[in-house]
Coordinates of C-alpha atoms in Angstrom, one line a residue:
M30 CA 8.6 5.9 -50.4
T31 CA 4.9 6.5 -51.3
D32 CA 2.4 8.1 -48.9
R33 CA 0.8 4.6 -48.5
W34 CA 2.3 3.1 -45.3
D35 CA 4.1 -0.1 -46.1
P36 CA 5.7 -1.4 -42.9
A37 CA 7.6 -4.1 -44.7
A38 CA 9.2 -1.7 -47.1
F39 CA 10.1 0.7 -44.3
K40 CA 11.6 -2.1 -42.3
I41 CA 13.8 -3.1 -45.3
R42 CA 15.1 0.5 -45.5
V43 CA 15.9 0.7 -41.8
D44 CA 17.5 -2.7 -41.7
E45 CA 19.8 -1.7 -44.5
V46 CA 20.8 1.5 -42.8
L47 CA 21.6 -0.4 -39.6
R48 CA 23.3 -3.3 -41.3
R49 CA 25.7 -1.1 -43.2
F50 CA 26.4 1.3 -40.4
V51 CA 26.9 -1.2 -37.7
A52 CA 29.0 -3.6 -39.9
Q53 CA 31.3 -0.7 -40.7
E54 CA 31.6 0.2 -37.0
A55 CA 32.1 -3.4 -36.0
D56 CA 35.0 -3.8 -38.6
L57 CA 36.7 -0.6 -37.2
F58 CA 36.3 -1.9 -33.7
S59 CA 37.6 -5.4 -34.4
A60 CA 40.5 -4.0 -36.4
I61 CA 41.9 -2.6 -33.1
D62 CA 42.8 -6.1 -32.0
P63 CA 41.7 -9.6 -33.1
L64 CA 40.6 -10.3 -29.5
L65 CA 37.7 -7.9 -30.0
G66 CA 36.1 -10.0 -32.7
P67 CA 33.4 -11.7 -30.5
V68 CA 32.4 -8.3 -29.1
A69 CA 32.1 -6.8 -32.6
E70 CA 29.9 -9.8 -33.6
Q71 CA 27.5 -8.9 -30.8
L72 CA 27.2 -5.4 -32.1
E73 CA 25.9 -6.8 -35.3
A74 CA 23.7 -9.4 -33.6
A75 CA 22.1 -6.7 -31.5
V76 CA 20.5 -5.0 -34.5
A77 CA 19.8 -8.1 -36.6
D78 CA 16.2 -8.3 -35.7
G79 CA 13.3 -6.1 -34.7
K80 CA 10.0 -4.7 -35.8
R81 CA 11.5 -1.2 -36.2
L82 CA 8.5 0.4 -34.4
R83 CA 10.7 3.1 -32.8
A84 CA 12.1 4.1 -36.2
A85 CA 8.6 4.2 -37.6
F86 CA 7.3 6.5 -34.9
C87 CA 10.3 8.9 -35.4
Y88 CA 9.6 8.8 -39.2
W89 CA 6.0 9.7 -38.9
G90 CA 6.7 12.3 -36.2
W91 CA 8.5 14.0 -39.1
R92 CA 6.0 13.3 -41.8
A93 CA 3.0 14.4 -39.7
V94 CA 4.4 17.9 -39.8
G95 CA 4.1 17.8 -43.6
Q96 CA 7.8 17.1 -44.3
P97 CA 8.6 14.7 -47.2
D98 CA 10.2 11.3 -47.1
S99 CA 14.0 11.4 -47.2
D100 CA 16.9 8.9 -46.8
A101 CA 18.5 11.3 -44.3
L102 CA 15.4 11.1 -42.2
V103 CA 15.4 7.3 -42.3
R104 CA 19.0 7.3 -41.1
A105 CA 17.9 9.6 -38.2
A106 CA 15.0 7.4 -37.4
A107 CA 17.2 4.3 -37.5
S108 CA 19.2 5.7 -34.6
M109 CA 16.2 5.0 -32.4
E110 CA 16.7 1.3 -33.1
L111 CA 20.3 1.6 -31.8
V112 CA 18.9 3.1 -28.6
H113 CA 16.6 0.1 -28.3
A114 CA 19.4 -2.3 -29.0
A115 CA 21.5 -0.8 -26.3
A116 CA 18.6 -1.0 -23.8
V117 CA 17.9 -4.6 -24.7
V118 CA 21.5 -5.7 -24.1
H119 CA 21.6 -3.9 -20.8
D120 CA 18.1 -5.2 -19.8
D121 CA 19.0 -8.8 -20.7
L122 CA 22.1 -8.5 -18.6
I123 CA 20.4 -7.0 -15.6
D124 CA 17.6 -9.6 -15.8
D125 CA 20.0 -12.5 -16.6
S126 CA 17.8 -13.4 -19.5
P127 CA 19.1 -16.3 -21.7
L128 CA 17.2 -15.7 -24.9
R129 CA 16.3 -12.8 -27.2
H130 CA 14.8 -13.4 -30.7
G131 CA 15.3 -17.1 -30.1
R132 CA 19.1 -16.7 -29.8
P133 CA 21.4 -16.4 -26.8
T134 CA 21.6 -12.9 -25.4
A135 CA 24.8 -11.0 -25.6
H136 CA 26.2 -12.0 -22.2
I137 CA 25.4 -15.7 -22.9
A138 CA 26.9 -15.6 -26.3
L139 CA 30.0 -13.9 -25.1
R140 CA 30.4 -16.6 -22.4
T141 CA 31.0 -19.2 -25.1
A142 CA 33.5 -16.8 -26.7
V143 CA 35.8 -16.7 -23.6
P144 CA 35.6 -20.3 -22.3
A145 CA 39.2 -20.3 -21.1
H146 CA 39.2 -16.9 -19.5
P147 CA 39.5 -16.7 -15.7
G148 CA 36.1 -15.8 -14.3
A149 CA 34.4 -16.4 -17.7
D150 CA 30.9 -15.5 -16.5
G151 CA 31.9 -12.2 -15.1
T152 CA 34.1 -11.4 -18.1
A153 CA 31.2 -12.1 -20.5
R154 CA 28.8 -9.9 -18.4
S155 CA 31.3 -7.1 -18.4
L156 CA 31.8 -7.4 -22.1
A157 CA 28.0 -7.4 -22.7
M158 CA 27.7 -4.2 -20.6
L159 CA 30.2 -2.5 -22.9
V160 CA 28.4 -3.7 -26.0
G161 CA 25.3 -1.9 -24.7
D162 CA 27.3 1.2 -23.9
L163 CA 28.9 1.3 -27.4
L164 CA 25.5 0.8 -29.1
M165 CA 24.1 3.8 -27.3
S166 CA 27.2 5.8 -28.4
L167 CA 26.6 4.6 -32.0
A168 CA 23.0 5.8 -31.8
G169 CA 24.1 9.3 -31.2
Q170 CA 26.7 9.0 -34.0
L171 CA 24.2 7.8 -36.6
F172 CA 21.8 10.6 -35.6
A173 CA 24.5 13.3 -35.8
T174 CA 25.7 12.1 -39.2
C175 CA 22.3 11.3 -40.8
G176 CA 22.5 14.0 -43.4
L177 CA 19.8 16.4 -42.1
P178 CA 20.7 20.1 -41.8
A179 CA 22.6 21.0 -38.5
A180 CA 19.8 23.4 -37.6
Y181 CA 17.3 20.6 -37.7
L182 CA 19.5 18.3 -35.5
A183 CA 20.0 21.1 -33.0
R184 CA 16.2 21.3 -32.4
A185 CA 16.1 17.7 -31.4
R186 CA 19.3 17.5 -29.4
P187 CA 17.8 18.4 -26.0
L188 CA 15.4 15.5 -26.4
W189 CA 18.3 13.0 -26.5
S190 CA 19.3 14.0 -23.0
L191 CA 15.7 13.6 -21.8
L192 CA 15.4 10.2 -23.5
A193 CA 18.6 8.9 -21.8
R194 CA 17.7 10.3 -18.4
E195 CA 14.2 8.8 -18.4
L196 CA 15.2 5.4 -19.9
I197 CA 17.9 4.9 -17.3
A198 CA 15.6 6.1 -14.5
G199 CA 13.1 3.5 -15.6
E200 CA 15.7 0.8 -15.5
C201 CA 16.8 1.9 -12.1
L202 CA 13.3 1.9 -10.8
E203 CA 12.7 -1.6 -12.1
I204 CA 15.9 -2.8 -10.3
L205 CA 14.8 -1.1 -7.1
R206 CA 11.3 -2.4 -7.3
T207 CA 12.3 -6.0 -8.1
G208 CA 11.4 -8.4 -5.3
T209 CA 9.5 -5.8 -3.4
G210 CA 5.7 -5.9 -2.6
P211 CA 3.7 -5.8 -5.8
D212 CA 2.1 -2.5 -6.5
T213 CA 0.2 -1.7 -9.7
T214 CA 0.8 2.1 -9.6
A215 CA 4.5 1.6 -9.0
S216 CA 4.7 -1.0 -11.8
L217 CA 3.0 1.4 -14.2
K218 CA 5.5 4.1 -13.4
V219 CA 8.3 1.6 -14.2
I220 CA 6.6 0.8 -17.5
R221 CA 6.2 4.5 -18.4
Y222 CA 9.9 5.4 -17.9
K223 CA 11.6 2.1 -18.8
T224 CA 9.7 1.4 -22.0
A225 CA 6.7 3.6 -22.9
K226 CA 8.5 6.9 -23.4
Y227 CA 11.4 5.7 -25.5
T228 CA 9.2 3.3 -27.6
V229 CA 6.6 5.8 -28.8
E230 CA 6.5 9.3 -27.3
Q231 CA 10.2 10.3 -27.6
P232 CA 10.7 9.0 -31.1
L233 CA 7.6 10.9 -32.2
L234 CA 8.9 14.0 -30.4
I235 CA 12.3 13.7 -31.9
G236 CA 10.9 13.3 -35.4
G237 CA 8.6 16.3 -34.8
A238 CA 11.4 18.4 -33.4
L239 CA 13.5 17.7 -36.5
A240 CA 10.6 18.8 -38.7
G241 CA 9.8 21.9 -36.6
A242 CA 6.5 20.7 -35.1
G243 CA 4.5 23.3 -33.3
E244 CA 3.4 23.1 -29.6
R245 CA -0.1 21.7 -30.3
L246 CA 1.3 18.8 -32.3
R247 CA 4.0 18.0 -29.8
E248 CA 1.4 17.9 -27.0
G249 CA -0.7 15.6 -29.2
Y250 CA 2.3 13.3 -29.7
S251 CA 2.7 12.9 -26.0
A252 CA -1.1 12.4 -25.5
Y253 CA -0.9 9.6 -28.1
G254 CA 2.5 8.2 -27.3
L255 CA 2.4 7.7 -23.6
P256 CA -0.7 5.5 -23.3
L257 CA 0.3 3.6 -26.4
G258 CA 3.8 3.0 -25.1
E259 CA 2.2 1.7 -21.9
A260 CA -0.1 -0.6 -23.9
F261 CA 3.0 -1.9 -25.7
Q262 CA 4.7 -2.9 -22.5
L263 CA 1.6 -4.4 -20.9
R264 CA 1.2 -6.6 -24.0
D265 CA 4.9 -7.5 -23.6
D266 CA 4.3 -8.6 -20.0
L267 CA 1.4 -10.8 -21.1
L268 CA 3.4 -12.3 -23.9
G269 CA 6.3 -12.8 -21.6
L270 CA 4.4 -15.2 -19.4
F271 CA 1.6 -16.5 -21.6
G272 CA 3.1 -16.2 -25.1
E273 CA 4.7 -19.0 -27.1
P274 CA 8.5 -18.9 -26.8
K275 CA 8.8 -20.0 -30.5
R276 CA 7.0 -16.7 -31.4
T277 CA 8.3 -14.4 -28.7
G278 CA 11.9 -15.6 -28.9
K279 CA 12.2 -15.2 -25.1
A280 CA 12.1 -17.5 -22.1
N281 CA 8.7 -17.2 -20.5
A282 CA 9.7 -17.8 -16.9
D283 CA 11.9 -14.7 -16.6
D284 CA 9.4 -12.3 -15.0
V285 CA 8.3 -14.9 -12.4
R286 CA 11.8 -16.2 -11.6
G287 CA 13.1 -12.6 -11.3
H288 CA 10.1 -11.4 -9.3
R289 CA 10.0 -8.4 -11.6
P290 CA 7.6 -5.5 -10.9
T291 CA 5.2 -6.1 -13.8
A292 CA 1.7 -4.9 -13.8
L293 CA 0.5 -8.4 -14.4
L294 CA 2.1 -9.7 -11.2
A295 CA 0.9 -6.6 -9.3
E296 CA -2.7 -7.1 -10.4
T297 CA -2.6 -10.8 -9.6
W298 CA -1.4 -9.9 -6.1
R299 CA -4.0 -7.2 -5.7
L300 CA -6.8 -9.6 -6.6
A301 CA -5.5 -12.6 -4.6
R302 CA -6.7 -13.6 -1.2
H303 CA -4.6 -15.0 1.6
D304 CA -4.2 -18.6 0.3
D305 CA -3.3 -17.5 -3.2
R306 CA -0.8 -15.0 -1.9
E307 CA 0.8 -17.7 0.2
R308 CA 1.1 -19.9 -2.9
L309 CA 2.5 -17.1 -5.0
G310 CA 5.0 -16.3 -2.3
T311 CA 6.5 -19.7 -2.6
L312 CA 6.9 -19.4 -6.3
L313 CA 7.9 -15.8 -7.1
G314 CA 11.6 -15.2 -7.3
R315 CA 12.6 -18.8 -7.4
R316 CA 15.5 -19.2 -9.8
D317 CA 14.9 -23.0 -9.9
L318 CA 11.3 -22.6 -10.9
G319 CA 10.3 -25.3 -13.3
A320 CA 7.4 -25.9 -15.7
E321 CA 5.1 -27.1 -13.0
G322 CA 5.7 -24.0 -10.8
L323 CA 5.2 -21.7 -13.8
D324 CA 2.0 -23.4 -14.7
A325 CA 0.8 -22.9 -11.1
V326 CA 1.5 -19.2 -11.3
R327 CA -0.5 -19.1 -14.6
E328 CA -3.4 -21.0 -13.1
V329 CA -3.7 -18.5 -10.2
M330 CA -3.5 -15.6 -12.6
R331 CA -6.2 -17.0 -14.9
R332 CA -8.5 -18.0 -12.0
L333 CA -8.3 -14.4 -10.6
G334 CA -8.8 -12.8 -14.0
A335 CA -5.5 -10.9 -14.0
P336 CA -4.7 -11.4 -17.7
D337 CA -8.2 -10.1 -18.6
R338 CA -7.6 -7.1 -16.4
I339 CA -4.4 -6.4 -18.3
E340 CA -6.2 -6.8 -21.6
D341 CA -8.7 -4.2 -20.4
M342 CA -5.8 -1.8 -19.5
I343 CA -4.3 -2.3 -22.9
G344 CA -7.6 -1.6 -24.6
A345 CA -8.3 1.5 -22.6
R346 CA -4.8 2.9 -23.4
V347 CA -5.1 2.2 -27.1
A348 CA -8.5 4.0 -27.2
E349 CA -7.0 6.9 -25.3
A350 CA -4.1 7.1 -27.8
L351 CA -6.4 7.0 -30.8
D352 CA -8.7 9.6 -29.4
A353 CA -5.7 11.9 -29.0
L354 CA -4.6 11.1 -32.5
H355 CA -7.9 11.8 -34.1
G356 CA -8.0 15.3 -32.4
L357 CA -4.8 16.3 -34.3
H358 CA -4.6 18.0 -37.7
M359 CA -2.1 16.2 -39.8
P360 CA -1.8 14.8 -43.3
A361 CA -4.1 11.8 -43.9
P362 CA -1.2 9.4 -44.7
A363 CA 0.4 10.2 -41.3
A364 CA -2.9 9.8 -39.4
G365 CA -3.4 6.4 -41.2
A366 CA 0.1 5.2 -40.5
L367 CA -0.1 6.2 -36.8
T368 CA -3.4 4.5 -36.5
A369 CA -2.0 1.3 -38.0
L370 CA 1.1 1.5 -35.8
A371 CA -1.1 1.8 -32.7
H372 CA -2.6 -1.6 -33.5
S373 CA 0.8 -3.1 -34.4
A374 CA 2.2 -2.0 -31.1
A375 CA -0.6 -3.3 -28.9
V376 CA -2.1 -6.2 -30.7
R377 CA 0.7 -8.7 -31.5
L378 CA 1.9 -12.2 -30.9
S379 CA 5.6 -11.5 -30.4

């Protein structure tokens, strides 16, 4: 790979690593018993799509130290995408989301694979949970067997424990905050631990640790990665409600029906007066919410300026991330790539 950042070429490399690795593991898994075939299919489906941003941040966390491109490093970076795939399967299960990338989520797809099984819904959900568990295990396996020297891998190993702890803490916080009184500060904490850290900061730090990054650069990775990761999720929240499902590949009523603790809902509640709060109170958390109710929520949000407020929060965090980046000494290709990745993460349509 040349020093010029080519996201499409990088995605092809990561996709190929994931396709080969997961296909082999799926074959080994389904060889245990033919009944496991549908579960093995969901392993492969879970990694079939994605922008590969997490792999890219890990890759440039390595390159910014001055280390060269290598296939072993791409394999290590690809393991970040398996962490993401695991988190997505679990998140969709927890939120009971029906769609991801325009296709049925794992627990929905598995429901059709066990139609005659007693308690088919519960069975499918249990199987999906185990798909997510196996994907997280495979992430560690791919990382450990990537081909980099053992001494390099040892430097990054403690960060894996931190990644898992904080990601699960974020998921737990979202569950515990769901349906409670909207609070922007609490929502931003959920965002930080559930998404921001494992999307940008931790992949950068893992790539840097593999490469032997110094303390100053590691601090810079966090100063860049945390606000950018928050901007990524704030954009996701906007797209989740106002985006076009054909582009996002997800159902856009999930956050409202689930009364999830998003910053968008929290800011709407903060800006709302009594009448609007009463109206929202009749709509949030309704599992039978239809298009008319969803439009009513959007109307209140737009009238109060909540989406604009979230846009301002996104812009401020991207600016903070880029300021931190520009204060770091790193090779020009790495600085250019991380600048481009900041815009890719925060300014997108899906």
